[in-house]
Every structure is written in C-alpha cells, then in structure tokens.
Tab-separated table of C-alpha atoms and ligand atoms in Angstrom:
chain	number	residue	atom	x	y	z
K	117	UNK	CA	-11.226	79.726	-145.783
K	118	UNK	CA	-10.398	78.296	-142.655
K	119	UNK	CA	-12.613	78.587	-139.257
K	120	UNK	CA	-11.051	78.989	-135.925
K	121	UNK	CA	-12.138	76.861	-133.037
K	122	UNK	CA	-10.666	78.319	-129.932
K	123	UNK	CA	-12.730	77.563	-127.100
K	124	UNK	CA	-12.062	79.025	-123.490
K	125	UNK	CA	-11.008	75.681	-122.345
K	126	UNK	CA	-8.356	75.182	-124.323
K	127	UNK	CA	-9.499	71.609	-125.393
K	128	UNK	CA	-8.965	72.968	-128.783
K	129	UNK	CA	-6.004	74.355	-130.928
K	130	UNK	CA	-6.244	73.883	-134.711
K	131	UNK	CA	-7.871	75.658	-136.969
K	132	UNK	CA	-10.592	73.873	-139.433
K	133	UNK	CA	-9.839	73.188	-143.051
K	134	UNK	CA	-12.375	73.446	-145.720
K	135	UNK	CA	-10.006	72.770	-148.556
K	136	UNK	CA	-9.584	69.482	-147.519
K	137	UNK	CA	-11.863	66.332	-147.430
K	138	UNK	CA	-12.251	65.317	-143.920
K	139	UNK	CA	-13.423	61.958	-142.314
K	140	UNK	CA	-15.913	62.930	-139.966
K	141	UNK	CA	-17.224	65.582	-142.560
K	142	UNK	CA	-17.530	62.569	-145.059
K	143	UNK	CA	-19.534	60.375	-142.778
K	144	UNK	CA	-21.470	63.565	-141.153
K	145	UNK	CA	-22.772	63.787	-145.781
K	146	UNK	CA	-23.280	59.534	-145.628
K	147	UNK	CA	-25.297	59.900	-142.195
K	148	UNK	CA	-27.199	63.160	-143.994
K	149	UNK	CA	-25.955	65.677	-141.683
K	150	UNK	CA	-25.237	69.336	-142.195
K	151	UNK	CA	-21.744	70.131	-141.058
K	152	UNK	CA	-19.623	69.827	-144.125
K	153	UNK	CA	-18.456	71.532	-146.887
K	154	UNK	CA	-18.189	71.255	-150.563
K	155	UNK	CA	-15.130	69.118	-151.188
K	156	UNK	CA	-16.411	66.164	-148.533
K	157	UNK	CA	-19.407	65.877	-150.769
K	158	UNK	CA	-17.544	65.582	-153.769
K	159	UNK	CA	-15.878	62.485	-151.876
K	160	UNK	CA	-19.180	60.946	-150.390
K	161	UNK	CA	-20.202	61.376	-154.166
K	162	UNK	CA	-17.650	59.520	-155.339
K	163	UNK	CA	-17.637	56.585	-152.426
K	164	UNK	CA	-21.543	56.265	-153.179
K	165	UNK	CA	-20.715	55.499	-157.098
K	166	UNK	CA	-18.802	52.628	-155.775
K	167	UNK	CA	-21.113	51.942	-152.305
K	168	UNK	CA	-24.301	52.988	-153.030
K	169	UNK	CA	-25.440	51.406	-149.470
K	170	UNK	CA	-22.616	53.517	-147.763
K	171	UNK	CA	-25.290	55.534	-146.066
K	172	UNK	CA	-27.258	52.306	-144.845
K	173	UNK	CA	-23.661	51.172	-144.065
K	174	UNK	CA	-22.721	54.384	-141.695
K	175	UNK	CA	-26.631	54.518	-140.173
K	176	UNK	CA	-25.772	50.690	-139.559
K	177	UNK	CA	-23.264	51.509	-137.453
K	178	UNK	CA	-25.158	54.122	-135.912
K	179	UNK	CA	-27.128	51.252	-134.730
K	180	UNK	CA	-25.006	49.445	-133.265
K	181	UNK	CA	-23.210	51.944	-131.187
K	182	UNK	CA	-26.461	52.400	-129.643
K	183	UNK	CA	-27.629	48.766	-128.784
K	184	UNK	CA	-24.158	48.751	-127.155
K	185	UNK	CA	-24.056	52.049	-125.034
K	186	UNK	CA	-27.461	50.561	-123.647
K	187	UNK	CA	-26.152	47.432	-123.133
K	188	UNK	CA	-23.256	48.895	-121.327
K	189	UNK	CA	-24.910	51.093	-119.248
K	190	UNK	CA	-28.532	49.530	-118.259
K	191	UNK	CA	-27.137	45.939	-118.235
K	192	UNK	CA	-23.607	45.972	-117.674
K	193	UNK	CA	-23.099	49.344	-114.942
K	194	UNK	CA	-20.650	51.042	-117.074
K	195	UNK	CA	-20.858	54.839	-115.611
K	196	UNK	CA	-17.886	56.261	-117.772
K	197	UNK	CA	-17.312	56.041	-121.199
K	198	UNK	CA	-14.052	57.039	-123.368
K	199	UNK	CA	-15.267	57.299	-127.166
K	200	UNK	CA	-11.931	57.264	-129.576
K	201	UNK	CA	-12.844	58.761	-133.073
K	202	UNK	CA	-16.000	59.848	-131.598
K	203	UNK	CA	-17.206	62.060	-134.988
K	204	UNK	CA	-19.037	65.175	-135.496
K	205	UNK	CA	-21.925	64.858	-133.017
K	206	UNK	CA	-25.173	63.307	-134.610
K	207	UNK	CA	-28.559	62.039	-133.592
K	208	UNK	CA	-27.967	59.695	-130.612
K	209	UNK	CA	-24.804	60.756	-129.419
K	210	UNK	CA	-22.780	58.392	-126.427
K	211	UNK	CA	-23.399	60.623	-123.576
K	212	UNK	CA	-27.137	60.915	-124.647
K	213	UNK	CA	-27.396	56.928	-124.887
K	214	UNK	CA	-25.666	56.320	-121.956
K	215	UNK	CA	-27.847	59.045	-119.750
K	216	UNK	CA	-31.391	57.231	-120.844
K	217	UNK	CA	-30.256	54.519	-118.501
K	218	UNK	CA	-27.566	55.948	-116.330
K	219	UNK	CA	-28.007	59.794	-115.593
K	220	UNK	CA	-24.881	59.813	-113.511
K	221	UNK	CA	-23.081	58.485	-116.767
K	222	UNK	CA	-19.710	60.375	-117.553
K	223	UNK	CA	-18.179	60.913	-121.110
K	224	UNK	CA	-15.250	61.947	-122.985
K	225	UNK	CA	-15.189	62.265	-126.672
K	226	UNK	CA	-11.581	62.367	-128.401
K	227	UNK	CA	-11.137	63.039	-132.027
K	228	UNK	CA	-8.357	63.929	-134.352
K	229	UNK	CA	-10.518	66.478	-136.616
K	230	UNK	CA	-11.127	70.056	-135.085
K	231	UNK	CA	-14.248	70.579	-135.908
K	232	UNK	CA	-15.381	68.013	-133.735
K	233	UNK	CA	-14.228	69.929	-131.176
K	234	UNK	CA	-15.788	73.057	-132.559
K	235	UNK	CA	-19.095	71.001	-132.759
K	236	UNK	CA	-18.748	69.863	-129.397
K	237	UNK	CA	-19.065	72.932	-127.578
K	238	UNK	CA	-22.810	72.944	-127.332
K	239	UNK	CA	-22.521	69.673	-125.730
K	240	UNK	CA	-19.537	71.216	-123.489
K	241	UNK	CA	-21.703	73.919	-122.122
K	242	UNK	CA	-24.730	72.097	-120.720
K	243	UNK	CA	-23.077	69.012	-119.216
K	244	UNK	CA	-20.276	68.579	-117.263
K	245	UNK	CA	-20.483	65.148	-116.846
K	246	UNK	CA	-19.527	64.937	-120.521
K	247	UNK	CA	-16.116	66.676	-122.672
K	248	UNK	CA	-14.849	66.688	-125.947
K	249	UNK	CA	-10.718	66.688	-126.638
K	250	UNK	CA	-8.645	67.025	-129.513
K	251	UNK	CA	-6.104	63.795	-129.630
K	252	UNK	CA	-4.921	61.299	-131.461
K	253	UNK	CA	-5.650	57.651	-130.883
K	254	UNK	CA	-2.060	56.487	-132.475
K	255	UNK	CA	-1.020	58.115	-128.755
K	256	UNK	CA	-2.716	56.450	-126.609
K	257	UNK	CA	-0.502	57.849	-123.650
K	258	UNK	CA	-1.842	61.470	-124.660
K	259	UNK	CA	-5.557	60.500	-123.928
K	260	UNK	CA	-5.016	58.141	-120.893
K	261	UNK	CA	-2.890	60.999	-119.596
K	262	UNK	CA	-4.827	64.286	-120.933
K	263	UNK	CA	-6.131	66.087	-117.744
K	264	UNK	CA	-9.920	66.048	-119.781
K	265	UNK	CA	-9.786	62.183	-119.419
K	266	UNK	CA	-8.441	61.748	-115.829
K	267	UNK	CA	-11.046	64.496	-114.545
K	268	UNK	CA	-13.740	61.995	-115.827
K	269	UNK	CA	-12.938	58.672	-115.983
K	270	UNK	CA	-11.417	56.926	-113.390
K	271	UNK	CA	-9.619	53.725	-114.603
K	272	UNK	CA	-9.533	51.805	-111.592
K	273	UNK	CA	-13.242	51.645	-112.122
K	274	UNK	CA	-15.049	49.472	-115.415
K	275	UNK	CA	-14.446	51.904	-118.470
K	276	UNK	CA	-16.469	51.234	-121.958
K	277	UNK	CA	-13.722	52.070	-124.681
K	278	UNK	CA	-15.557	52.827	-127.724
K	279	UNK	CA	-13.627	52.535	-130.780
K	280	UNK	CA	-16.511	52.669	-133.463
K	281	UNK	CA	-15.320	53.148	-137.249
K	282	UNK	CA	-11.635	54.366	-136.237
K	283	UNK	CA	-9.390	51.460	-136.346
K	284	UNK	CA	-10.106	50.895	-139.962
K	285	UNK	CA	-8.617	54.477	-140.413
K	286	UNK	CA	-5.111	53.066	-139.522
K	287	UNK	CA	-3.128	51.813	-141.847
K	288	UNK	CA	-1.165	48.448	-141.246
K	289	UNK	CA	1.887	50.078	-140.586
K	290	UNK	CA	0.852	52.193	-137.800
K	291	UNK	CA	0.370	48.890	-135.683
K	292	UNK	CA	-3.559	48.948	-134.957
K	293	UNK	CA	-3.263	45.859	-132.976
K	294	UNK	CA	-0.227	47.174	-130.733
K	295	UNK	CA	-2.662	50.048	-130.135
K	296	UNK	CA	-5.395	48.739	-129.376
K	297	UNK	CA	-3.545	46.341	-126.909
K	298	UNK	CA	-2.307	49.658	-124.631
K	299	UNK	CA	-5.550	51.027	-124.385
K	300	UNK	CA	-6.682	47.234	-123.437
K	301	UNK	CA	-3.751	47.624	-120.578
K	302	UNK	CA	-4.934	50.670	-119.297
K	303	UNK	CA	-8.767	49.125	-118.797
K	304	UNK	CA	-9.869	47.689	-115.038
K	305	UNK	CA	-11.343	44.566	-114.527
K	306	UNK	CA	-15.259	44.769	-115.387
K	307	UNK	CA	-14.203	46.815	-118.373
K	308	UNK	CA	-15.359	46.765	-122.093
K	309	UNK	CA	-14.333	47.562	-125.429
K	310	UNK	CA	-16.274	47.496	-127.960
K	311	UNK	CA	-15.374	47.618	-131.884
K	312	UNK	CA	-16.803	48.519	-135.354
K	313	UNK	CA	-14.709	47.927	-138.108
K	314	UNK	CA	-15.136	47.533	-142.393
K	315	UNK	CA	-14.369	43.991	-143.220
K	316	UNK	CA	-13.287	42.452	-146.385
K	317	UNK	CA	-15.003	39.227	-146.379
K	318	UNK	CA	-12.374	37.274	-148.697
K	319	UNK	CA	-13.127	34.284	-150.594
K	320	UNK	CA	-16.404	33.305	-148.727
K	321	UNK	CA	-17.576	36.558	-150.480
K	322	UNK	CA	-15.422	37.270	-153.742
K	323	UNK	CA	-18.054	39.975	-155.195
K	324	UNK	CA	-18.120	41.749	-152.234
K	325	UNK	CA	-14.352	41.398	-151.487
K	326	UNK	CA	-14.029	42.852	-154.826
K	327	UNK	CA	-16.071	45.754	-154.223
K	328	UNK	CA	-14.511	46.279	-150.442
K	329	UNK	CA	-11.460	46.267	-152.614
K	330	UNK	CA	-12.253	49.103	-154.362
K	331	UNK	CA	-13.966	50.798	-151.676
K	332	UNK	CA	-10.645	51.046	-150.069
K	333	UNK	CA	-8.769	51.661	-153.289
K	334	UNK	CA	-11.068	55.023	-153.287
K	335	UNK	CA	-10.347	55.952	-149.523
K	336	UNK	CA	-6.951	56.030	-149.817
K	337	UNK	CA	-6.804	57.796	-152.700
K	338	UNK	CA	-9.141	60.546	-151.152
K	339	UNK	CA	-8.465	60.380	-147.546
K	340	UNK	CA	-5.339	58.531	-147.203
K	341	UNK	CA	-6.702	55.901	-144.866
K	342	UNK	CA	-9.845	52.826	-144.863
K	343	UNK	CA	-8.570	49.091	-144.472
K	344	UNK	CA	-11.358	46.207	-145.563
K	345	UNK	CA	-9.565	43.854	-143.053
K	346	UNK	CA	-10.533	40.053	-142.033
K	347	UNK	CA	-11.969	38.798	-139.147
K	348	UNK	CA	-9.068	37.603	-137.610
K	349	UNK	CA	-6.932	40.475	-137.988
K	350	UNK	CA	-10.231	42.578	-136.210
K	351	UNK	CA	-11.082	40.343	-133.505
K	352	UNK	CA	-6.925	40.503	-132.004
K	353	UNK	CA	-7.786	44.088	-131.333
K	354	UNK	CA	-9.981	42.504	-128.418
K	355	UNK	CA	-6.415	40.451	-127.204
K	356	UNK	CA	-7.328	38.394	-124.525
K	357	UNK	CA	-10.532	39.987	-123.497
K	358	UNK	CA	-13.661	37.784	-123.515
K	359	UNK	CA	-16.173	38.205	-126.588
K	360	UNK	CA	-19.673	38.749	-125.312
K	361	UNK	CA	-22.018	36.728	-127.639
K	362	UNK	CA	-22.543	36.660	-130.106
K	363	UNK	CA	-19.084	37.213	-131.354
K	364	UNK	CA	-17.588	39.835	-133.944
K	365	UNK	CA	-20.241	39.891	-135.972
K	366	UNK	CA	-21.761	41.780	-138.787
K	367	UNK	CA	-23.329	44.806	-137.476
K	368	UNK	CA	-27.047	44.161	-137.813
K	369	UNK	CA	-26.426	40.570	-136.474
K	370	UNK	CA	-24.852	41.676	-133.129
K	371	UNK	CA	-28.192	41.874	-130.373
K	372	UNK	CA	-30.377	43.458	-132.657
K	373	UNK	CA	-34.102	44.689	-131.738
K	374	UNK	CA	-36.445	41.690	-131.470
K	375	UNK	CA	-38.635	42.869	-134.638
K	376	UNK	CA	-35.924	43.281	-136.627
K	377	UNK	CA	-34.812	41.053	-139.470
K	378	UNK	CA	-31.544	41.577	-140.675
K	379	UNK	CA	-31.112	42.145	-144.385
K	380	UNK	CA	-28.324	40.818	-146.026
K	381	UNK	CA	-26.572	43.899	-148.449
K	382	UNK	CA	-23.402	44.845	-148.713
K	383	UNK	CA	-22.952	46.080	-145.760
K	384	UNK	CA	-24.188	43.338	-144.067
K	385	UNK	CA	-20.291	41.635	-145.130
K	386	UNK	CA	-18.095	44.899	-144.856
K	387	UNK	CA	-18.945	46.292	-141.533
K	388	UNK	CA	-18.475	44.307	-138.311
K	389	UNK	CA	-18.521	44.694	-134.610
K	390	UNK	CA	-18.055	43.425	-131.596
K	391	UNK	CA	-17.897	43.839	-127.864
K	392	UNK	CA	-15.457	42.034	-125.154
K	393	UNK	CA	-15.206	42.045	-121.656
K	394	UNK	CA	-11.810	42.317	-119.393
K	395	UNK	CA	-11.864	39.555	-116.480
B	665	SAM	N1	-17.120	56.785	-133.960
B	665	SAM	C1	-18.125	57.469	-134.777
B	665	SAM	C2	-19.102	56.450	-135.303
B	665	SAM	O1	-18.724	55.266	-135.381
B	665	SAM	O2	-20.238	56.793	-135.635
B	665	SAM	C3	-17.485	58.251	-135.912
B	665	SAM	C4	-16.717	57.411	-136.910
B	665	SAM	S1	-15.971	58.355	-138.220
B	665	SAM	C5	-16.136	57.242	-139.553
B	665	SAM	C6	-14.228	58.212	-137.808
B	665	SAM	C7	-13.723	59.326	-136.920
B	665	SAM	O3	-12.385	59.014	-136.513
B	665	SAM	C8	-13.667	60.684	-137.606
B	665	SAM	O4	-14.372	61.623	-136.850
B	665	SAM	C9	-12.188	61.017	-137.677
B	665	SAM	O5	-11.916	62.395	-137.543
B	665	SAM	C10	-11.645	60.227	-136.514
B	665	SAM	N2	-10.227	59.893	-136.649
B	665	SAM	C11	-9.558	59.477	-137.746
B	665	SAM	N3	-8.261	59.268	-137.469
B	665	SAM	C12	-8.104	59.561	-136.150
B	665	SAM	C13	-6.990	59.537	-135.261
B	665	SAM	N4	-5.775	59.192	-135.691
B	665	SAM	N5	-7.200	59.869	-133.974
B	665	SAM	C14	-8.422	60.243	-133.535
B	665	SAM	N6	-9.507	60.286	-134.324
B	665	SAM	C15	-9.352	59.954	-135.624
C-alpha cells in the first residue's frame, strides 16, 4: 500500500509508506490532524499512555513557532525563511505566519518524510514565494546547495532557520551540535535561528525526568529516534549566536500573549525553545 508522490517539479522522489509509523504522521494524530494512517495511531496511542499531555505538548509548540515567525518577520525584517523538519502542513503554517506581517516573505520547507512533500503541493501551486523539498537535515550541504533553496533564499541577506521539534530526532551519535553549527556558518549577519527541542529536566525535576525517560524509551523503540536532552546540551546548538530574551526557555514561557498565564504540566519541563541572533 504505498502512494506515489511524483510531482512535475521533481522536488519529490520516494514513494510514501503506510506500513510504517512515521514522525510527521505521529505528530499530524497528537496535533488532531487527518493525514495519517493506521499504524501512526497505534504509536500516538501508545506515546499518550505514557504522555497524556503530548497533544498540549505538540499544540505548545505550535505556539511557539508562531509567536516567533511574527516576531521575526513584523519586528525583526526577516523576509526569507528556511524551515528544517518543517512537518505535514497544519493550521498556521510558516509561510502563512510570516505573510500576515510580511507579504513579500519567502519560504522553503525541507523534510525527510515524502508525504510532506506530497502534502505540500497545494501550497506549491498557489505561491511561488514559498516551496517544499525533500532533504535531509544530517546534510546540511544538500539544502544550502539544493537549487529550491538558492532560488529563494539568499544567504547574504538575514535568514530565520527554523529548526522546530527536529533536533531531538537525532541521536547523539549523529553529532546534532556539529550540525547545527554548519547551518549557523552558512547564516549572514542579522540572521536567526530559532529552536524547539524535548528536554529532560534532570534532578531539578526527578518525576518528570523519569517520565521524559520513558517517553524516549518509547520513541526509540517505535520510531528509532526522540532525545529528552538538558539545557546545556540544547542551548550549544545556538554556538556563539546571541540568545534573545528571555533565554531557552520552556515553551509557554518564551514571549507569550499578554493574557496568558502559563500552566505548569508536563510539558511545561520537556519542551523548550529558544531564539538567537547572529552579530
Ligand atoms: N517543525 C514542525 C513543528 O515543530 O511543528 C514539525 C515537527 S515534527 C515533530 C518533526 C519533523 O522532522 C517530521 O516531519 C519529520 O519527518 C522530520 N524529520 C525527522 N528526521 C528528519 C531528517 N533527518 N531530516 C529532515 N527532516 C526530518
């Protein structure tokens, strides 16, 4: 049972497996959307037993990637945004945030998962100012260099790099940091990157590090990746680039909405973010 997702433009090769959990299908089931297929929900079943706030976790995030994109484009000028591990496309997508306050705003969505892509074509067709490619961000010269990227983005101009939820799908050994220090390379001055991550909070926490614990115990066994990892191992992914306030922080902490009072769950210790600035 597998879907093909050829599209004219060639910005996508591989065929869709439904056999298969998939990450973006499991978050589309946490965020309660409709593209995915039996075997994710079985997974998002399973991760809820274990995280019942995973959905509150995943809208959390949700959240936060938009009081950034806003920040980013009505506050800080950024016109062209690169979104790594972008996910299936959901209610208040980047390029939609981004045009509210910057029409001119350009946007290129990269994700591993095909169906993404297949997703994405809707998108593709009424906008040109915004694309969708098929890459992986463990090859960072593939997406700097794919002709999708370079048609858009222009990197001797500021460039938000979005890497929302996807760093915390490589493992240890795959060198996150060194990663996310060649994108950081590529960036102009005036740049930003901006990070959501699941966080194991330790021994401040030891409940919830227990439970992050198993969380990850879970994704690994189902989808061969999630790391719970401290704040200092996520906040060297921004190097040397300057933290805007207030810090790496947990999501619903970081600028939130004036009315809004954040409520202090689970997710409230597993799921940080941040956003930094290149001088
Ligand atoms: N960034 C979106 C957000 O925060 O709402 C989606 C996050 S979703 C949890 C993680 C996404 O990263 C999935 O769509 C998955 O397919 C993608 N992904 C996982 N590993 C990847 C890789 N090596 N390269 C590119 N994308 C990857």
């Amino acid at each position: 049972d597998v879907t093909s997702t050829e599209t004219p433009n060639d910005n996508v090769r591989s065929p869709v497996d439904t056999t298969k959990p998939s990450i973006s299908r499991v978050y589309d089931v946490m965020l309660g959307g409709k593209d995915n297929f039996a075997v994710d929900r079985q997974v998002a079943e399973m991760a809820l037993r274990i995280a019942p706030d995973a959905p509150a976790a995943a809208r959390a995030n949700r959240d936060f990637l938009r009081r950034v994109v806003r920040h980013l484009a009505r506050d800080a000028g950024v016109r062209q945004f690169l979104d790594i591990g972008s996910g299936l496309p959901t209610q208040g997508n980047v390029h939609e945030i981004a045009q509210e306050f910057a029409p001119d705003a350009r946007t290129v969505y990269v994700d591993i998962d095909p169906i993404v892509l297949a997703h994405g074509r809707a998108i593709l067709a009424k906008d040109g100012n915004t694309t969708v490619i098929e890459a992986d961000v463990r090859d960072p010269e593939s997406i700097l260099g794919h002709p999708e990227v370079t048609r858009l983005i222009d990197f001797s101009e500021p460039v938000g790099l979005l890497l929302f939820a996807i760093l915390h799908h490589l493992n240890d050994d795959e060198d996150p940091e060194g990663i996310a220090g060649r994108y950081r390379d590529a960036l102009s001055s005036g740049s930003y990157l901006a990070v959501s991550h699941f966080h194991n909070p330790g021994d401040a926490h030891p409940e919830v590090s227990a439970q992050a614990s198993s969380a990850e115990r879970l994704f690994n066994e189902n989808l061969g990746t999630g790391r719970w990892r401290t704040h200092d191992e996520i906040v060297s992914y921004f190097g040397d680039l300057e933290l805007l306030d207030p810090g790496l922080v947990p999501l619903a902490e970081w600028r939130p909405e004036p009315d809004v009072v954040p409520e202090q769950g689970i997710t409230y210790y597993t799921f940080v973010g941040g956003v930094a600035r290149k001088g």
